[in-house]
């Protein structure tokens, strides 16, 4: 058996001549160091074709998916205990179906080298047929996570399953937290801005549904064009503050459907000090370390985040993959429950 981690990155992050072909976010550096160090341990080892025990991980995004670092690290650790290597497939464009399809084809060309794999699907409404064909041609267990690819259990291929957090549950939990914050304050027509993306749309729709049910007079604005980017969230929040300023309105809360956008919202609130944002609170999604630290400090509008526990997710995903590989029974959908991380 072999240990460690093998890395096969997308075109955008390949190292050539000691330099990256394109700039990468600073958060990638620590995980890259871990991956490269583990890879170096295997340099020079001669392996017969098919002798290594390997699984693939095809991700939907990398540069703007900051919680992925923790997930990959924990997934690697869980697999390493069983002597299994991890091959990481990184798209050169985040949330792009064509970029992901390219890497799935690459996996298929080497399918005899793998005992199974994980897929974080992108644009599932466009990719469902491709995902079914991929599972059929790979002929190995495939565990989907992050975004559920099929609408019903009967649509899953025989060798596929889902393990993860549902976008609807995340959105509903954020809505519950916002309602519990707004209702005791007795605000008349509280105003909430939801900063979102076209990916994971149930996060914003379910949050809005819960809020309207629990706070009937709430006023909600949804901006779903921020693509999980901090800079776009910053622009969206600043633009909305200016609009409210002209209308003599008030911004009571901002829900951002990932933590990176929540950080952009906080930046915007700090940059545009106004009476209409004096009591604004922000809640995000993912529970990345930077956000947890800010919440603990209690000195910013960022008060909470809905956590997808990377350790819990990785352990469950590996457990399901192992059972499928051993031809033991597994349920098609293992749904994990998110939690809210907030200040004491």
PDB file of N, CA and C in Angstrom, residues 23 57 67 72 141 145 162 177 187 223 278 283 285 327:
ATOM      1  N   UNK A  23      -1.537  33.871 -11.404  1.00  0.00           N
ATOM      2  CA  UNK A  23      -1.577  34.151  -9.956  1.00  0.00           C
ATOM      3  C   UNK A  23      -2.653  33.335  -9.268  1.00  0.00           C
ATOM      4  N   UNK A  57     -10.427  13.244  -7.016  1.00  0.00           N
ATOM      5  CA  UNK A  57     -11.288  14.304  -6.490  1.00  0.00           C
ATOM      6  C   UNK A  57     -11.411  15.362  -7.581  1.00  0.00           C
ATOM      7  N   UNK A  67     -13.157  27.125   1.612  1.00  0.00           N
ATOM      8  CA  UNK A  67     -13.315  26.049   2.593  1.00  0.00           C
ATOM      9  C   UNK A  67     -12.759  24.737   2.060  1.00  0.00           C
ATOM     10  N   UNK A  72      -9.948  19.205   1.607  1.00  0.00           N
ATOM     11  CA  UNK A  72      -8.923  18.382   0.951  1.00  0.00           C
ATOM     12  C   UNK A  72      -7.946  17.829   1.976  1.00  0.00           C
ATOM     13  N   UNK A 141     -16.933   3.210  -7.614  1.00  0.00           N
ATOM     14  CA  UNK A 141     -17.798   4.021  -6.748  1.00  0.00           C
ATOM     15  C   UNK A 141     -17.501   5.509  -6.883  1.00  0.00           C
ATOM     16  N   UNK A 145     -20.495  15.355  -3.591  1.00  0.00           N
ATOM     17  CA  UNK A 145     -20.629  16.154  -2.390  1.00  0.00           C
ATOM     18  C   UNK A 145     -20.695  17.622  -2.766  1.00  0.00           C
ATOM     19  N   UNK A 162     -24.561  10.418  -2.643  1.00  0.00           N
ATOM     20  CA  UNK A 162     -24.304  11.802  -2.242  1.00  0.00           C
ATOM     21  C   UNK A 162     -24.057  11.859  -0.742  1.00  0.00           C
ATOM     22  N   UNK A 177     -31.598  32.146  12.076  1.00  0.00           N
ATOM     23  CA  UNK A 177     -30.720  32.986  12.890  1.00  0.00           C
ATOM     24  C   UNK A 177     -31.096  34.457  12.714  1.00  0.00           C
ATOM     25  N   UNK A 187     -38.210  45.812  15.310  1.00  0.00           N
ATOM     26  CA  UNK A 187     -38.021  46.742  14.201  1.00  0.00           C
ATOM     27  C   UNK A 187     -39.235  46.730  13.278  1.00  0.00           C
ATOM     28  N   UNK A 223     -29.460  39.875  -4.252  1.00  0.00           N
ATOM     29  CA  UNK A 223     -28.521  40.104  -5.357  1.00  0.00           C
ATOM     30  C   UNK A 223     -27.757  38.803  -5.574  1.00  0.00           C
ATOM     31  N   UNK A 278     -25.494  51.623  10.967  1.00  0.00           N
ATOM     32  CA  UNK A 278     -24.904  51.661  12.313  1.00  0.00           C
ATOM     33  C   UNK A 278     -25.119  50.369  13.082  1.00  0.00           C
ATOM     34  N   UNK A 283     -24.106  37.745   8.382  1.00  0.00           N
ATOM     35  CA  UNK A 283     -23.959  36.301   8.595  1.00  0.00           C
ATOM     36  C   UNK A 283     -23.508  35.666   7.276  1.00  0.00           C
ATOM     37  N   UNK A 285     -21.581  31.878   5.316  1.00  0.00           N
ATOM     38  CA  UNK A 285     -21.687  30.415   5.215  1.00  0.00           C
ATOM     39  C   UNK A 285     -20.293  29.843   4.974  1.00  0.00           C
ATOM     40  N   UNK A 327     -18.678  -3.327  -1.744  1.00  0.00           N
ATOM     41  CA  UNK A 327     -19.987  -3.834  -2.188  1.00  0.00           C
ATOM     42  C   UNK A 327     -20.944  -4.048  -1.016  1.00  0.00           C
TER      43      UNK A 327
END
